[in-house]
Each structure stands twice: as structure tokens, then as C-alpha cells.
Amino acid sequence: MATADELASAADLVKGKNSNCPVAVIRGSQAVLREDGPGARALVRASHTDLFALGTQQAKELGRQEAVELRRTVRTWSDKPVDHELIGECVAAALTAPAPHHTTPWRFVHVVEPSTRKELLTRMADRWEHDLAADGHTPESVRKRVERGELLERCPELVIPVLVLDAQHDYPDERRQMAERDMFVLSMGAAVQSFMVTAAAHGLGTAWVSSTLFCPDDVRPVLDLPTPWHPMGAIAVGYPLGDLTPRPAREIAEFLIQK
Ligand SMILES: Cc1cc2nc3c(=O)[nH]c(=O)nc-3n(C[C@H](O)[C@H](O)[C@H](O)COP(=O)(O)O)c2cc1C
């Protein structure tokens, strides 16, 4: 196996890196290199036969642990473009989330068309302005608040997580019906967290913001979503302007309660 590699290594014993001799002549190699062979593919080992997998495994786990801490809400972006395949990897990670009734109740709409993004954000801003005005805010305060939503205009990539509720069980009372819905919403949170942690592992920043959650009827027609599909905010994705910085550790004792 890998005989040519072995011969190349052996050649280095006689020519070396600093000996001013760039060439070694190997004779008699036909005996061992009779045919082309199956190529490098034959050298790729299945992970369970990889004797050196432990270091790789540890490095991956370390990477994952760091990514959990590096997942912070990012609101300023660099111009570096995001490879769309990375969005696919984030979605693949999201699809590993737990969900009720053995369902897969998540979809992710990657808004790639600038005109679609514009239409979506315009309709959402209109709805927001309308709601704020109805709450009694002055036009000046409405303008200031809506300007803060501008994050989704600036972010390099925009992904809308969508919760599919058609596999919900029906209950006659509100208590159980709300718990049923909560189960699905919880699973969306788990999926989005996996999405964002995977993004962080690739050096990408994310911001999961509420946005579409508050105006589903304005969002559905723009993204062609059927009625039982509920937009669950928006995930802004892109390379951060500065470094991703982990949050300082919180005091576990305040959050872990033993009874
Ligand atoms: C469901 C949800 C909705 C959020 N909505 C907004 C939002 O509308 N605008 C915003 O700036 N941040 C939003 N955030 C981000 C939070 O402000 C942020 O997660 C929190 O401050 C903690 O900071 P970190 O994400 O950097 O750990 C939202 C987070 C979640 C989970």
C-alpha cells in the first residue's frame, strides 16, 4: 500500500532537504510498482479502522465545545462572503435536534434573492410601524425603533427558521393544546441552537432575532409558506467584524438547582 509514497520517503534519505541534491534515482521499482493500482481512494480508511482517530476525535470535541461558547449574538458584519454550502452544513446540524412524536418539524428558508429579502423586510417594517403607531408611539419613536431592526438588511445571509405544526396532536382543552405547541416550539429552539453552534464552529456569527415571529401573515405570502408553517424569527448569518468572543462563564450554582 502507498508504495510510491514509501519510495519518495526513502529518496529523502539520500537527497535530503539541504544537500543541494534535488533528485534521487530509484532503480528496480518496477518489481513493486507493476500497475497503477486503485488510486488514493483505497488508502482512505473507515473511521472504525483508523488507529489514529483518537486525536482527531479529541480535536473535534474540543472544537465543538469551543463553538458552544463562541455562539454569541453578532450584530456587525465583515464583507467576507459566506459559502452557501456552509448554510447547508448548519441546517444539517439543525436537523439532528430532538422533536416530539418522531417528527422533523423544521424548515429553513435561505433568502438568497435580494428582491425577496427587500420585499420581506419592507412588509415586516410596515407591519411593525403600524403596530407601534397603534400602541400610541410618536412617529419619531416609531422611526427610531424600526431603524434598530435594520440588522437584517445589513447581514450577509438571511435564514428564516420555520416550524411545521401539522403533526401536532389535538386536545379539547387549552392546557394540553398549549403544552403540545410548546413541545414543537422547544424543538425549534434546539434546532436553531445547533444551527448557530455549527455556524460558530465555522467562524460565522449569527443573530437569531424575533422579527418574523411577530408578523407571520405578512411573511407567509412572500416566502410561499403554507398556513401550518410558522416563521420563527430570522437568523442573520455572516463573518463578524471582529473576532467571535466567548461569553464569560456564568455562576453555575445560580442556574443548577438540586432538590
Ligand atoms: C427567540 C429570540 C429572539 C431574539 N430576538 C432578538 C431581537 O429581536 N433583536 C436582538 O437584537 N436580539 C434578539 N435576540 C438575541 C438576544 O438578545 C441574545 O441572545 C441575548 O442578549 C444573549 O446574548 P448572546 O446571544 O450573545 O449570548 C433574540 C434571542 C432569541 C433566543
PDB file of C-alpha atoms and ligand atoms in Angstrom:
ATOM      1  CA  MET A   1       0.000   0.000   0.000  1.00  0.00           C
ATOM      2  CA  ALA A   2       1.212   3.520  -0.837  1.00  0.00           C
ATOM      3  CA  THR A   3       4.487   2.113  -2.215  1.00  0.00           C
ATOM      4  CA  ALA A   4       5.186   5.265  -4.217  1.00  0.00           C
ATOM      5  CA  ASP A   5       4.905   7.291  -1.004  1.00  0.00           C
ATOM      6  CA  GLU A   6       7.310   4.915   0.734  1.00  0.00           C
ATOM      7  CA  LEU A   7       9.830   5.245  -2.103  1.00  0.00           C
ATOM      8  CA  ALA A   8       9.538   9.038  -2.034  1.00  0.00           C
ATOM      9  CA  SER A   9      10.261   8.952   1.705  1.00  0.00           C
ATOM     10  CA  ALA A  10      13.232   6.669   1.138  1.00  0.00           C
ATOM     11  CA  ALA A  11      14.542   9.024  -1.565  1.00  0.00           C
ATOM     12  CA  ASP A  12      14.682  11.817   1.015  1.00  0.00           C
ATOM     13  CA  LEU A  13      17.219   9.764   2.972  1.00  0.00           C
ATOM     14  CA  VAL A  14      19.768  10.247   0.176  1.00  0.00           C
ATOM     15  CA  LYS A  15      18.922  13.692  -1.168  1.00  0.00           C
ATOM     16  CA  GLY A  16      17.751  15.431   1.988  1.00  0.00           C
ATOM     17  CA  LYS A  17      16.274  18.921   2.122  1.00  0.00           C
ATOM     18  CA  ASN A  18      19.503  20.955   2.414  1.00  0.00           C
ATOM     19  CA  SER A  19      22.000  18.860   0.490  1.00  0.00           C
ATOM     20  CA  ASN A  20      21.701  20.709  -2.850  1.00  0.00           C
ATOM     21  CA  CYS A  21      20.744  17.434  -4.496  1.00  0.00           C
ATOM     22  CA  PRO A  22      17.179  17.674  -5.771  1.00  0.00           C
ATOM     23  CA  VAL A  23      16.929  14.243  -7.389  1.00  0.00           C
ATOM     24  CA  ALA A  24      17.256  10.649  -6.328  1.00  0.00           C
ATOM     25  CA  VAL A  25      17.168   7.839  -8.898  1.00  0.00           C
ATOM     26  CA  ILE A  26      15.309   4.768  -7.817  1.00  0.00           C
ATOM     27  CA  ARG A  27      16.101   1.545  -9.670  1.00  0.00           C
ATOM     28  CA  GLY A  28      14.220  -1.712  -9.702  1.00  0.00           C
ATOM     29  CA  SER A  29      10.947  -0.191  -8.575  1.00  0.00           C
ATOM     30  CA  GLN A  30       9.025  -1.924 -11.381  1.00  0.00           C
ATOM     31  CA  ALA A  31       9.023  -5.015  -9.212  1.00  0.00           C
ATOM     32  CA  VAL A  32       6.794  -3.293  -6.693  1.00  0.00           C
ATOM     33  CA  LEU A  33       5.052  -0.751  -8.940  1.00  0.00           C
ATOM     34  CA  ARG A  34       3.751  -3.006 -11.641  1.00  0.00           C
ATOM     35  CA  GLU A  35       0.404  -1.330 -12.197  1.00  0.00           C
ATOM     36  CA  ASP A  36      -1.362   1.944 -11.460  1.00  0.00           C
ATOM     37  CA  GLY A  37      -3.453   0.336  -8.755  1.00  0.00           C
ATOM     38  CA  PRO A  38      -6.760   1.606  -7.453  1.00  0.00           C
ATOM     39  CA  GLY A  39      -5.515   5.129  -6.669  1.00  0.00           C
ATOM     40  CA  ALA A  40      -5.548   7.069  -3.399  1.00  0.00           C
ATOM     41  CA  ARG A  41      -9.161   6.158  -2.663  1.00  0.00           C
ATOM     42  CA  ALA A  42      -8.016   2.715  -1.477  1.00  0.00           C
ATOM     43  CA  LEU A  43      -5.994   4.414   1.257  1.00  0.00           C
ATOM     44  CA  VAL A  44      -8.964   6.144   2.882  1.00  0.00           C
ATOM     45  CA  ARG A  45      -9.850   4.159   5.991  1.00  0.00           C
ATOM     46  CA  ALA A  46     -13.238   3.736   7.565  1.00  0.00           C
ATOM     47  CA  SER A  47     -13.131   5.679  10.847  1.00  0.00           C
ATOM     48  CA  HIS A  48     -13.550   2.498  12.936  1.00  0.00           C
ATOM     49  CA  THR A  49     -10.325   1.074  11.460  1.00  0.00           C
ATOM     50  CA  ASP A  50      -8.404   4.314  11.945  1.00  0.00           C
ATOM     51  CA  LEU A  51      -5.742   3.627  14.580  1.00  0.00           C
ATOM     52  CA  PHE A  52      -5.034   7.338  14.907  1.00  0.00           C
ATOM     53  CA  ALA A  53      -8.638   8.518  15.256  1.00  0.00           C
ATOM     54  CA  LEU A  54      -8.375   9.439  18.930  1.00  0.00           C
ATOM     55  CA  GLY A  55      -6.504  12.706  18.364  1.00  0.00           C
ATOM     56  CA  THR A  56      -8.920  13.702  15.594  1.00  0.00           C
ATOM     57  CA  GLN A  57     -11.860  12.849  17.830  1.00  0.00           C
ATOM     58  CA  GLN A  58     -10.499  14.907  20.714  1.00  0.00           C
ATOM     59  CA  ALA A  59      -9.796  17.846  18.424  1.00  0.00           C
ATOM     60  CA  LYS A  60     -13.360  17.696  17.078  1.00  0.00           C
ATOM     61  CA  GLU A  61     -14.843  17.570  20.577  1.00  0.00           C
ATOM     62  CA  LEU A  62     -12.693  20.473  21.665  1.00  0.00           C
ATOM     63  CA  GLY A  63     -13.846  22.360  18.573  1.00  0.00           C
ATOM     64  CA  ARG A  64     -17.476  21.632  19.375  1.00  0.00           C
ATOM     65  CA  GLN A  65     -17.088  22.731  22.996  1.00  0.00           C
ATOM     66  CA  GLU A  66     -15.446  25.964  21.890  1.00  0.00           C
ATOM     67  CA  ALA A  67     -18.157  26.555  19.318  1.00  0.00           C
ATOM     68  CA  VAL A  68     -20.843  26.346  22.030  1.00  0.00           C
ATOM     69  CA  GLU A  69     -19.103  29.160  23.879  1.00  0.00           C
ATOM     70  CA  LEU A  70     -18.383  31.158  20.728  1.00  0.00           C
ATOM     71  CA  ARG A  71     -22.042  31.275  19.765  1.00  0.00           C
ATOM     72  CA  ARG A  72     -22.810  34.857  20.641  1.00  0.00           C
ATOM     73  CA  THR A  73     -25.245  37.244  19.031  1.00  0.00           C
ATOM     74  CA  VAL A  74     -23.312  39.136  16.357  1.00  0.00           C
ATOM     75  CA  ARG A  75     -24.670  42.424  15.052  1.00  0.00           C
ATOM     76  CA  THR A  76     -21.812  43.803  12.934  1.00  0.00           C
ATOM     77  CA  TRP A  77     -20.514  42.003   9.858  1.00  0.00           C
ATOM     78  CA  SER A  78     -17.462  41.912   7.659  1.00  0.00           C
ATOM     79  CA  ASP A  79     -17.773  41.923   3.848  1.00  0.00           C
ATOM     80  CA  LYS A  80     -16.350  38.407   3.533  1.00  0.00           C
ATOM     81  CA  PRO A  81     -18.866  36.347   1.555  1.00  0.00           C
ATOM     82  CA  VAL A  82     -20.372  33.222   3.095  1.00  0.00           C
ATOM     83  CA  ASP A  83     -20.107  29.991   1.121  1.00  0.00           C
ATOM     84  CA  HIS A  84     -23.715  28.804   0.722  1.00  0.00           C
ATOM     85  CA  GLU A  85     -22.595  25.240   1.398  1.00  0.00           C
ATOM     86  CA  LEU A  86     -21.870  26.302   4.978  1.00  0.00           C
ATOM     87  CA  ILE A  87     -25.513  27.280   5.398  1.00  0.00           C
ATOM     88  CA  GLY A  88     -26.325  23.709   4.296  1.00  0.00           C
ATOM     89  CA  GLU A  89     -23.965  22.355   6.973  1.00  0.00           C
ATOM     90  CA  CYS A  90     -25.661  24.475   9.628  1.00  0.00           C
ATOM     91  CA  VAL A  91     -29.056  23.180   8.506  1.00  0.00           C
ATOM     92  CA  ALA A  92     -27.737  19.585   8.581  1.00  0.00           C
ATOM     93  CA  ALA A  93     -26.744  20.149  12.217  1.00  0.00           C
ATOM     94  CA  ALA A  94     -30.154  21.671  12.980  1.00  0.00           C
ATOM     95  CA  LEU A  95     -31.821  18.531  11.633  1.00  0.00           C
ATOM     96  CA  THR A  96     -30.209  16.481  14.437  1.00  0.00           C
ATOM     97  CA  ALA A  97     -32.388  18.239  17.043  1.00  0.00           C
ATOM     98  CA  PRO A  98     -34.887  16.284  19.156  1.00  0.00           C
ATOM     99  CA  ALA A  99     -38.553  16.710  18.220  1.00  0.00           C
ATOM    100  CA  PRO A 100     -41.922  15.490  19.529  1.00  0.00           C
ATOM    101  CA  HIS A 101     -43.729  12.441  18.084  1.00  0.00           C
ATOM    102  CA  HIS A 102     -40.690  11.424  15.976  1.00  0.00           C
ATOM    103  CA  THR A 103     -41.383  14.347  13.646  1.00  0.00           C
ATOM    104  CA  THR A 104     -38.987  16.631  11.774  1.00  0.00           C
ATOM    105  CA  PRO A 105     -40.943  19.880  12.152  1.00  0.00           C
ATOM    106  CA  TRP A 106     -38.327  22.339  10.862  1.00  0.00           C
ATOM    107  CA  ARG A 107     -37.617  24.070   7.590  1.00  0.00           C
ATOM    108  CA  PHE A 108     -35.028  26.767   6.928  1.00  0.00           C
ATOM    109  CA  VAL A 109     -35.650  29.307   4.195  1.00  0.00           C
ATOM    110  CA  HIS A 110     -32.371  30.773   2.979  1.00  0.00           C
ATOM    111  CA  VAL A 111     -33.400  34.084   1.425  1.00  0.00           C
ATOM    112  CA  VAL A 112     -30.945  34.382  -1.451  1.00  0.00           C
ATOM    113  CA  GLU A 113     -32.826  36.685  -3.836  1.00  0.00           C
ATOM    114  CA  PRO A 114     -32.152  40.361  -2.963  1.00  0.00           C
ATOM    115  CA  SER A 115     -35.644  41.302  -4.226  1.00  0.00           C
ATOM    116  CA  THR A 116     -37.248  38.707  -1.929  1.00  0.00           C
ATOM    117  CA  ARG A 117     -35.263  39.965   1.052  1.00  0.00           C
ATOM    118  CA  LYS A 118     -36.273  43.531   0.246  1.00  0.00           C
ATOM    119  CA  GLU A 119     -39.944  42.655  -0.069  1.00  0.00           C
ATOM    120  CA  LEU A 120     -39.861  40.629   3.150  1.00  0.00           C
ATOM    121  CA  LEU A 121     -38.151  43.348   5.186  1.00  0.00           C
ATOM    122  CA  THR A 122     -40.361  46.092   3.762  1.00  0.00           C
ATOM    123  CA  ARG A 123     -43.546  44.222   4.644  1.00  0.00           C
ATOM    124  CA  MET A 124     -42.237  43.445   8.125  1.00  0.00           C
ATOM    125  CA  ALA A 125     -41.219  47.069   8.718  1.00  0.00           C
ATOM    126  CA  ASP A 126     -44.664  48.269   7.556  1.00  0.00           C
ATOM    127  CA  ARG A 127     -46.367  45.890   9.980  1.00  0.00           C
ATOM    128  CA  TRP A 128     -44.061  46.945  12.823  1.00  0.00           C
ATOM    129  CA  GLU A 129     -44.673  50.642  12.161  1.00  0.00           C
ATOM    130  CA  HIS A 130     -48.409  50.004  12.065  1.00  0.00           C
ATOM    131  CA  ASP A 131     -48.316  48.069  15.379  1.00  0.00           C
ATOM    132  CA  LEU A 132     -46.186  50.705  17.131  1.00  0.00           C
ATOM    133  CA  ALA A 133     -48.404  53.545  15.920  1.00  0.00           C
ATOM    134  CA  ALA A 134     -51.455  51.623  17.162  1.00  0.00           C
ATOM    135  CA  ASP A 135     -49.690  51.273  20.553  1.00  0.00           C
ATOM    136  CA  GLY A 136     -49.568  55.090  20.695  1.00  0.00           C
ATOM    137  CA  HIS A 137     -45.862  55.672  19.915  1.00  0.00           C
ATOM    138  CA  THR A 138     -44.957  59.002  18.340  1.00  0.00           C
ATOM    139  CA  PRO A 139     -43.779  58.940  14.685  1.00  0.00           C
ATOM    140  CA  GLU A 140     -40.254  59.844  15.905  1.00  0.00           C
ATOM    141  CA  SER A 141     -40.132  56.932  18.365  1.00  0.00           C
ATOM    142  CA  VAL A 142     -41.581  54.579  15.710  1.00  0.00           C
ATOM    143  CA  ARG A 143     -38.821  55.612  13.303  1.00  0.00           C
ATOM    144  CA  LYS A 144     -36.074  55.059  15.902  1.00  0.00           C
ATOM    145  CA  ARG A 145     -37.340  51.621  16.856  1.00  0.00           C
ATOM    146  CA  VAL A 146     -37.802  50.433  13.292  1.00  0.00           C
ATOM    147  CA  GLU A 147     -34.292  51.629  12.441  1.00  0.00           C
ATOM    148  CA  ARG A 148     -32.964  49.218  15.059  1.00  0.00           C
ATOM    149  CA  GLY A 149     -34.414  46.357  13.005  1.00  0.00           C
ATOM    150  CA  GLU A 150     -32.001  47.264  10.240  1.00  0.00           C
ATOM    151  CA  LEU A 151     -29.718  44.378  11.307  1.00  0.00           C
ATOM    152  CA  LEU A 152     -31.483  42.107   8.815  1.00  0.00           C
ATOM    153  CA  GLU A 153     -30.768  44.491   5.950  1.00  0.00           C
ATOM    154  CA  ARG A 154     -27.040  44.546   6.646  1.00  0.00           C
ATOM    155  CA  CYS A 155     -26.365  40.869   7.420  1.00  0.00           C
ATOM    156  CA  PRO A 156     -24.645  38.937   4.592  1.00  0.00           C
ATOM    157  CA  GLU A 157     -27.052  35.978   4.689  1.00  0.00           C
ATOM    158  CA  LEU A 158     -30.601  35.698   5.968  1.00  0.00           C
ATOM    159  CA  VAL A 159     -32.191  32.409   7.031  1.00  0.00           C
ATOM    160  CA  ILE A 160     -35.760  32.092   8.271  1.00  0.00           C
ATOM    161  CA  PRO A 161     -36.376  29.134  10.582  1.00  0.00           C
ATOM    162  CA  VAL A 162     -39.872  27.772  10.054  1.00  0.00           C
ATOM    163  CA  LEU A 163     -41.829  25.487  12.367  1.00  0.00           C
ATOM    164  CA  VAL A 164     -44.196  22.995  10.747  1.00  0.00           C
ATOM    165  CA  LEU A 165     -47.110  22.359  13.057  1.00  0.00           C
ATOM    166  CA  ASP A 166     -49.232  19.966  11.021  1.00  0.00           C
ATOM    167  CA  ALA A 167     -48.165  16.929  13.092  1.00  0.00           C
ATOM    168  CA  GLN A 168     -49.445  18.478  16.317  1.00  0.00           C
ATOM    169  CA  HIS A 169     -51.901  16.341  18.279  1.00  0.00           C
ATOM    170  CA  ASP A 170     -55.270  17.925  19.027  1.00  0.00           C
ATOM    171  CA  TYR A 171     -56.620  18.293  22.552  1.00  0.00           C
ATOM    172  CA  PRO A 172     -60.015  19.596  23.615  1.00  0.00           C
ATOM    173  CA  ASP A 173     -58.573  21.785  26.414  1.00  0.00           C
ATOM    174  CA  GLU A 174     -56.232  24.778  26.292  1.00  0.00           C
ATOM    175  CA  ARG A 175     -53.778  23.389  28.895  1.00  0.00           C
ATOM    176  CA  ARG A 176     -52.816  20.369  26.840  1.00  0.00           C
ATOM    177  CA  GLN A 177     -53.068  22.167  23.495  1.00  0.00           C
ATOM    178  CA  MET A 178     -50.601  24.825  24.664  1.00  0.00           C
ATOM    179  CA  ALA A 179     -48.221  22.175  26.017  1.00  0.00           C
ATOM    180  CA  GLU A 180     -48.445  20.399  22.668  1.00  0.00           C
ATOM    181  CA  ARG A 181     -47.489  23.566  20.811  1.00  0.00           C
ATOM    182  CA  ASP A 182     -44.736  24.304  23.331  1.00  0.00           C
ATOM    183  CA  MET A 183     -43.157  20.936  22.551  1.00  0.00           C
ATOM    184  CA  PHE A 184     -42.792  21.855  18.893  1.00  0.00           C
ATOM    185  CA  VAL A 185     -41.560  25.365  19.662  1.00  0.00           C
ATOM    186  CA  LEU A 186     -38.949  23.911  22.041  1.00  0.00           C
ATOM    187  CA  SER A 187     -37.677  21.631  19.329  1.00  0.00           C
ATOM    188  CA  MET A 188     -37.287  24.623  17.002  1.00  0.00           C
ATOM    189  CA  GLY A 189     -35.107  26.263  19.663  1.00  0.00           C
ATOM    190  CA  ALA A 190     -32.937  23.151  19.841  1.00  0.00           C
ATOM    191  CA  ALA A 191     -32.622  23.083  16.053  1.00  0.00           C
ATOM    192  CA  VAL A 192     -31.711  26.765  15.797  1.00  0.00           C
ATOM    193  CA  GLN A 193     -29.122  26.397  18.584  1.00  0.00           C
ATOM    194  CA  SER A 194     -27.442  23.552  16.674  1.00  0.00           C
ATOM    195  CA  PHE A 195     -27.535  25.716  13.544  1.00  0.00           C
ATOM    196  CA  MET A 196     -25.855  28.617  15.343  1.00  0.00           C
ATOM    197  CA  VAL A 197     -23.243  26.493  17.160  1.00  0.00           C
ATOM    198  CA  THR A 198     -22.253  24.884  13.865  1.00  0.00           C
ATOM    199  CA  ALA A 199     -22.018  28.340  12.305  1.00  0.00           C
ATOM    200  CA  ALA A 200     -19.713  29.402  15.164  1.00  0.00           C
ATOM    201  CA  ALA A 201     -17.562  26.300  14.558  1.00  0.00           C
ATOM    202  CA  HIS A 202     -17.027  27.662  11.028  1.00  0.00           C
ATOM    203  CA  GLY A 203     -16.134  31.124  12.368  1.00  0.00           C
ATOM    204  CA  LEU A 204     -19.546  32.544  11.386  1.00  0.00           C
ATOM    205  CA  GLY A 205     -21.507  34.904  13.579  1.00  0.00           C
ATOM    206  CA  THR A 206     -25.272  34.655  13.932  1.00  0.00           C
ATOM    207  CA  ALA A 207     -28.113  36.681  15.402  1.00  0.00           C
ATOM    208  CA  TRP A 208     -31.434  34.951  15.980  1.00  0.00           C
ATOM    209  CA  VAL A 209     -33.979  37.737  16.179  1.00  0.00           C
ATOM    210  CA  SER A 210     -37.712  37.679  16.745  1.00  0.00           C
ATOM    211  CA  SER A 211     -38.813  39.670  13.637  1.00  0.00           C
ATOM    212  CA  THR A 212     -40.943  37.280  11.522  1.00  0.00           C
ATOM    213  CA  LEU A 213     -42.413  35.672  14.636  1.00  0.00           C
ATOM    214  CA  PHE A 214     -44.497  38.811  15.180  1.00  0.00           C
ATOM    215  CA  CYS A 215     -45.899  39.070  11.663  1.00  0.00           C
ATOM    216  CA  PRO A 216     -46.399  35.549  10.224  1.00  0.00           C
ATOM    217  CA  ASP A 217     -49.255  36.618   7.946  1.00  0.00           C
ATOM    218  CA  ASP A 218     -47.008  39.183   6.266  1.00  0.00           C
ATOM    219  CA  VAL A 219     -44.149  36.695   5.874  1.00  0.00           C
ATOM    220  CA  ARG A 220     -46.039  33.644   4.526  1.00  0.00           C
ATOM    221  CA  PRO A 221     -47.058  35.128   1.162  1.00  0.00           C
ATOM    222  CA  VAL A 222     -43.551  36.492   0.453  1.00  0.00           C
ATOM    223  CA  LEU A 223     -41.889  33.120   1.157  1.00  0.00           C
ATOM    224  CA  ASP A 224     -44.764  30.960  -0.167  1.00  0.00           C
ATOM    225  CA  LEU A 225     -45.260  29.225   3.186  1.00  0.00           C
ATOM    226  CA  PRO A 226     -48.420  27.175   3.739  1.00  0.00           C
ATOM    227  CA  THR A 227     -50.586  28.135   6.731  1.00  0.00           C
ATOM    228  CA  PRO A 228     -49.407  25.480   9.248  1.00  0.00           C
ATOM    229  CA  TRP A 229     -45.826  26.646   8.686  1.00  0.00           C
ATOM    230  CA  HIS A 230     -44.830  29.263  11.260  1.00  0.00           C
ATOM    231  CA  PRO A 231     -41.833  31.554  10.725  1.00  0.00           C
ATOM    232  CA  MET A 232     -39.812  31.576  13.944  1.00  0.00           C
ATOM    233  CA  GLY A 233     -37.846  34.789  13.727  1.00  0.00           C
ATOM    234  CA  ALA A 234     -34.832  35.212  11.488  1.00  0.00           C
ATOM    235  CA  ILE A 235     -31.203  34.157  11.692  1.00  0.00           C
ATOM    236  CA  ALA A 236     -28.713  36.708  10.417  1.00  0.00           C
ATOM    237  CA  VAL A 237     -25.507  34.961   9.339  1.00  0.00           C
ATOM    238  CA  GLY A 238     -22.109  36.290   8.331  1.00  0.00           C
ATOM    239  CA  TYR A 239     -18.489  36.663   9.292  1.00  0.00           C
ATOM    240  CA  PRO A 240     -18.276  39.003  12.276  1.00  0.00           C
ATOM    241  CA  LEU A 241     -16.466  42.316  12.010  1.00  0.00           C
ATOM    242  CA  GLY A 242     -14.210  41.437  14.958  1.00  0.00           C
ATOM    243  CA  ASP A 243     -13.358  38.065  16.476  1.00  0.00           C
ATOM    244  CA  LEU A 244     -16.061  35.860  17.932  1.00  0.00           C
ATOM    245  CA  THR A 245     -15.592  36.251  21.675  1.00  0.00           C
ATOM    246  CA  PRO A 246     -16.913  33.727  24.175  1.00  0.00           C
ATOM    247  CA  ARG A 247     -19.195  34.891  26.965  1.00  0.00           C
ATOM    248  CA  PRO A 248     -17.504  34.909  30.390  1.00  0.00           C
ATOM    249  CA  ALA A 249     -18.650  31.789  32.260  1.00  0.00           C
ATOM    250  CA  ARG A 250     -21.762  32.212  34.397  1.00  0.00           C
ATOM    251  CA  GLU A 251     -22.012  31.016  38.003  1.00  0.00           C
ATOM    252  CA  ILE A 252     -23.430  27.517  37.614  1.00  0.00           C
ATOM    253  CA  ALA A 253     -24.761  27.351  41.180  1.00  0.00           C
ATOM    254  CA  GLU A 254     -27.333  30.064  40.357  1.00  0.00           C
ATOM    255  CA  PHE A 255     -28.772  28.017  37.496  1.00  0.00           C
ATOM    256  CA  LEU A 256     -28.392  24.397  38.603  1.00  0.00           C
ATOM    257  CA  ILE A 257     -30.859  23.679  41.360  1.00  0.00           C
ATOM    258  CA  GLN A 258     -30.675  20.445  43.309  1.00  0.00           C
ATOM    259  CA  LYS A 259     -33.670  19.289  45.305  1.00  0.00           C
TER     260      LYS A 259
HETATM  261  C1  LIG B   1     -36.068  33.869  20.324  1.00  0.00           C
HETATM  262  C2  LIG B   1     -35.063  35.001  20.425  1.00  0.00           C
HETATM  263  C3  LIG B   1     -35.373  36.249  19.914  1.00  0.00           C
HETATM  264  C4  LIG B   1     -34.442  37.289  19.928  1.00  0.00           C
HETATM  265  N1  LIG B   1     -34.770  38.485  19.378  1.00  0.00           N
HETATM  266  C5  LIG B   1     -33.836  39.462  19.278  1.00  0.00           C
HETATM  267  C6  LIG B   1     -34.153  40.681  18.618  1.00  0.00           C
HETATM  268  O1  LIG B   1     -35.277  40.880  18.142  1.00  0.00           O
HETATM  269  N2  LIG B   1     -33.173  41.617  18.497  1.00  0.00           N
HETATM  270  C7  LIG B   1     -31.916  41.411  19.010  1.00  0.00           C
HETATM  271  O2  LIG B   1     -31.068  42.295  18.864  1.00  0.00           O
HETATM  272  N3  LIG B   1     -31.588  40.268  19.644  1.00  0.00           N
HETATM  273  C8  LIG B   1     -32.514  39.276  19.786  1.00  0.00           C
HETATM  274  N4  LIG B   1     -32.199  38.094  20.398  1.00  0.00           N
HETATM  275  C9  LIG B   1     -30.820  37.876  20.881  1.00  0.00           C
HETATM  276  C10 LIG B   1     -30.694  38.105  22.390  1.00  0.00           C
HETATM  277  O3  LIG B   1     -30.747  39.486  22.680  1.00  0.00           O
HETATM  278  C11 LIG B   1     -29.356  37.495  22.838  1.00  0.00           C
HETATM  279  O4  LIG B   1     -29.386  36.105  22.603  1.00  0.00           O
HETATM  280  C12 LIG B   1     -29.080  37.751  24.301  1.00  0.00           C
HETATM  281  O5  LIG B   1     -28.837  39.116  24.548  1.00  0.00           O
HETATM  282  C13 LIG B   1     -27.866  36.962  24.813  1.00  0.00           C
HETATM  283  O6  LIG B   1     -26.695  37.315  24.104  1.00  0.00           O
HETATM  284  P1  LIG B   1     -25.859  36.224  23.286  1.00  0.00           P
HETATM  285  O7  LIG B   1     -26.757  35.649  22.234  1.00  0.00           O
HETATM  286  O8  LIG B   1     -24.695  36.959  22.700  1.00  0.00           O
HETATM  287  O9  LIG B   1     -25.426  35.153  24.251  1.00  0.00           O
HETATM  288  C14 LIG B   1     -33.144  37.071  20.466  1.00  0.00           C
HETATM  289  C15 LIG B   1     -32.835  35.818  21.002  1.00  0.00           C
HETATM  290  C16 LIG B   1     -33.783  34.788  20.970  1.00  0.00           C
HETATM  291  C17 LIG B   1     -33.403  33.439  21.533  1.00  0.00           C
END
